[in-house]
């Protein structure tokens, strides 16, 4: 039996601890994982991670590390010590950066240990287009870069990637079934697209092969966020049972 709740990640895109706490208290019945990004973590630090965990939630620490291998490995060890369920780095940091992180995590928490975080890589940000890439000297199509970077992450021992739902097929082809795919850009039929350009419904994203869905405004901007989260969970459960 799949537990859709553990596959639903709510984006805690808020500015302070009190607001974050209100969302966790409100959604903890529906949402298993809360994503903490740069703004909230820079403001609150580890306290916000502890708050989510005390409320029974797991944490996706979305800090997208990108630095020299030693710095990323040491930051990753701190993320592990915070007990987060998953955290991420930029695959553009390179093979050695990711492999060194994996090696350090292996030492403290071998594969198979339930406390081991899921190590995720970001390939190409969905805010980038081919013009953005050309301006930094990358002349290849986005789809080529996404598969190349996903494969690099897999070869370095990373556990999965964050990717748009449209890239799931590409990544499955490059990396196989045993590789986690976390997708933002998910919009249930009842919600607005906001600024997301290429969206999929929760059911379609799971059927396409996504493992976790990151959803923010379709829940936070709903008139009744708990009811919205419940509808999303039901749609996810139906898709998971059909797969
Ligand atoms: O509100 P919404 O559902 O669009 O929120 C999606 C979340 O996923 C936000 O925190 C956003 O920053 C993040 N995200 C994204 N697209 C990416 C990577 C992360 O929307 N490629």
Short mmCIF file of N, CA, C and O in Angstrom, two decimals, residues 123-124 126 142 146 162-172 181 198 200:
data_model
loop_
_atom_site.label_atom_id
_atom_site.label_comp_id
_atom_site.label_asym_id
_atom_site.label_seq_id
_atom_site.Cartn_x
_atom_site.Cartn_y
_atom_site.Cartn_z
N UNK A 123 19.28 19.51 -11.75
CA UNK A 123 19.98 19.49 -13.04
C UNK A 123 20.07 20.93 -13.58
O UNK A 123 20.97 21.67 -13.23
N UNK A 124 19.10 21.32 -14.40
CA UNK A 124 19.04 22.71 -14.87
C UNK A 124 17.78 23.31 -14.26
O UNK A 124 16.70 22.73 -14.37
N UNK A 126 14.43 25.16 -13.68
CA UNK A 126 13.38 25.37 -14.69
C UNK A 126 13.23 26.86 -15.04
O UNK A 126 12.55 27.20 -16.00
N UNK A 142 18.53 22.09 -23.56
CA UNK A 142 18.23 21.82 -22.14
C UNK A 142 18.03 20.32 -21.92
O UNK A 142 18.53 19.76 -20.93
N UNK A 146 19.87 18.13 -19.17
CA UNK A 146 19.14 17.50 -18.06
C UNK A 146 19.50 16.01 -17.97
O UNK A 146 19.84 15.50 -16.90
N UNK A 162 15.80 16.59 -8.69
CA UNK A 162 14.61 17.45 -8.71
C UNK A 162 14.43 17.85 -10.17
O UNK A 162 15.38 18.29 -10.80
N UNK A 163 13.24 17.67 -10.70
CA UNK A 163 13.05 17.93 -12.13
C UNK A 163 11.61 18.28 -12.42
O UNK A 163 10.71 17.94 -11.64
N UNK A 164 11.40 18.95 -13.56
CA UNK A 164 10.02 19.26 -13.94
C UNK A 164 9.33 17.97 -14.37
O UNK A 164 9.99 17.04 -14.85
N UNK A 165 8.00 17.89 -14.22
CA UNK A 165 7.30 16.65 -14.59
C UNK A 165 7.55 16.26 -16.05
O UNK A 165 7.60 15.08 -16.37
N UNK A 166 7.76 17.26 -16.90
CA UNK A 166 7.99 16.96 -18.32
C UNK A 166 9.32 16.26 -18.55
O UNK A 166 9.54 15.71 -19.62
N UNK A 167 10.21 16.31 -17.56
CA UNK A 167 11.54 15.71 -17.75
C UNK A 167 11.63 14.29 -17.22
O UNK A 167 12.68 13.65 -17.32
N UNK A 168 10.52 13.82 -16.62
CA UNK A 168 10.58 12.51 -15.94
C UNK A 168 10.98 11.40 -16.90
O UNK A 168 11.86 10.58 -16.60
N UNK A 169 10.37 11.37 -18.08
CA UNK A 169 10.67 10.32 -19.06
C UNK A 169 12.14 10.29 -19.44
O UNK A 169 12.78 9.24 -19.47
N UNK A 170 12.64 11.47 -19.72
CA UNK A 170 14.04 11.66 -20.11
C UNK A 170 14.97 11.11 -19.03
O UNK A 170 15.95 10.42 -19.31
N UNK A 171 14.63 11.42 -17.79
CA UNK A 171 15.49 11.03 -16.67
C UNK A 171 15.38 9.53 -16.41
O UNK A 171 16.38 8.86 -16.16
N UNK A 172 14.17 8.99 -16.53
CA UNK A 172 14.02 7.53 -16.37
C UNK A 172 14.84 6.81 -17.42
O UNK A 172 15.47 5.80 -17.15
N UNK A 181 12.77 10.74 -8.34
CA UNK A 181 12.48 11.98 -9.06
C UNK A 181 11.46 12.80 -8.25
O UNK A 181 10.36 12.33 -7.96
N UNK A 198 5.15 25.06 -17.29
CA UNK A 198 4.82 23.73 -17.83
C UNK A 198 4.38 22.88 -16.65
O UNK A 198 5.20 22.48 -15.82
N UNK A 200 1.80 19.80 -14.67
CA UNK A 200 1.07 18.53 -14.79
C UNK A 200 0.22 18.38 -13.54
O UNK A 200 0.57 18.93 -12.48
#
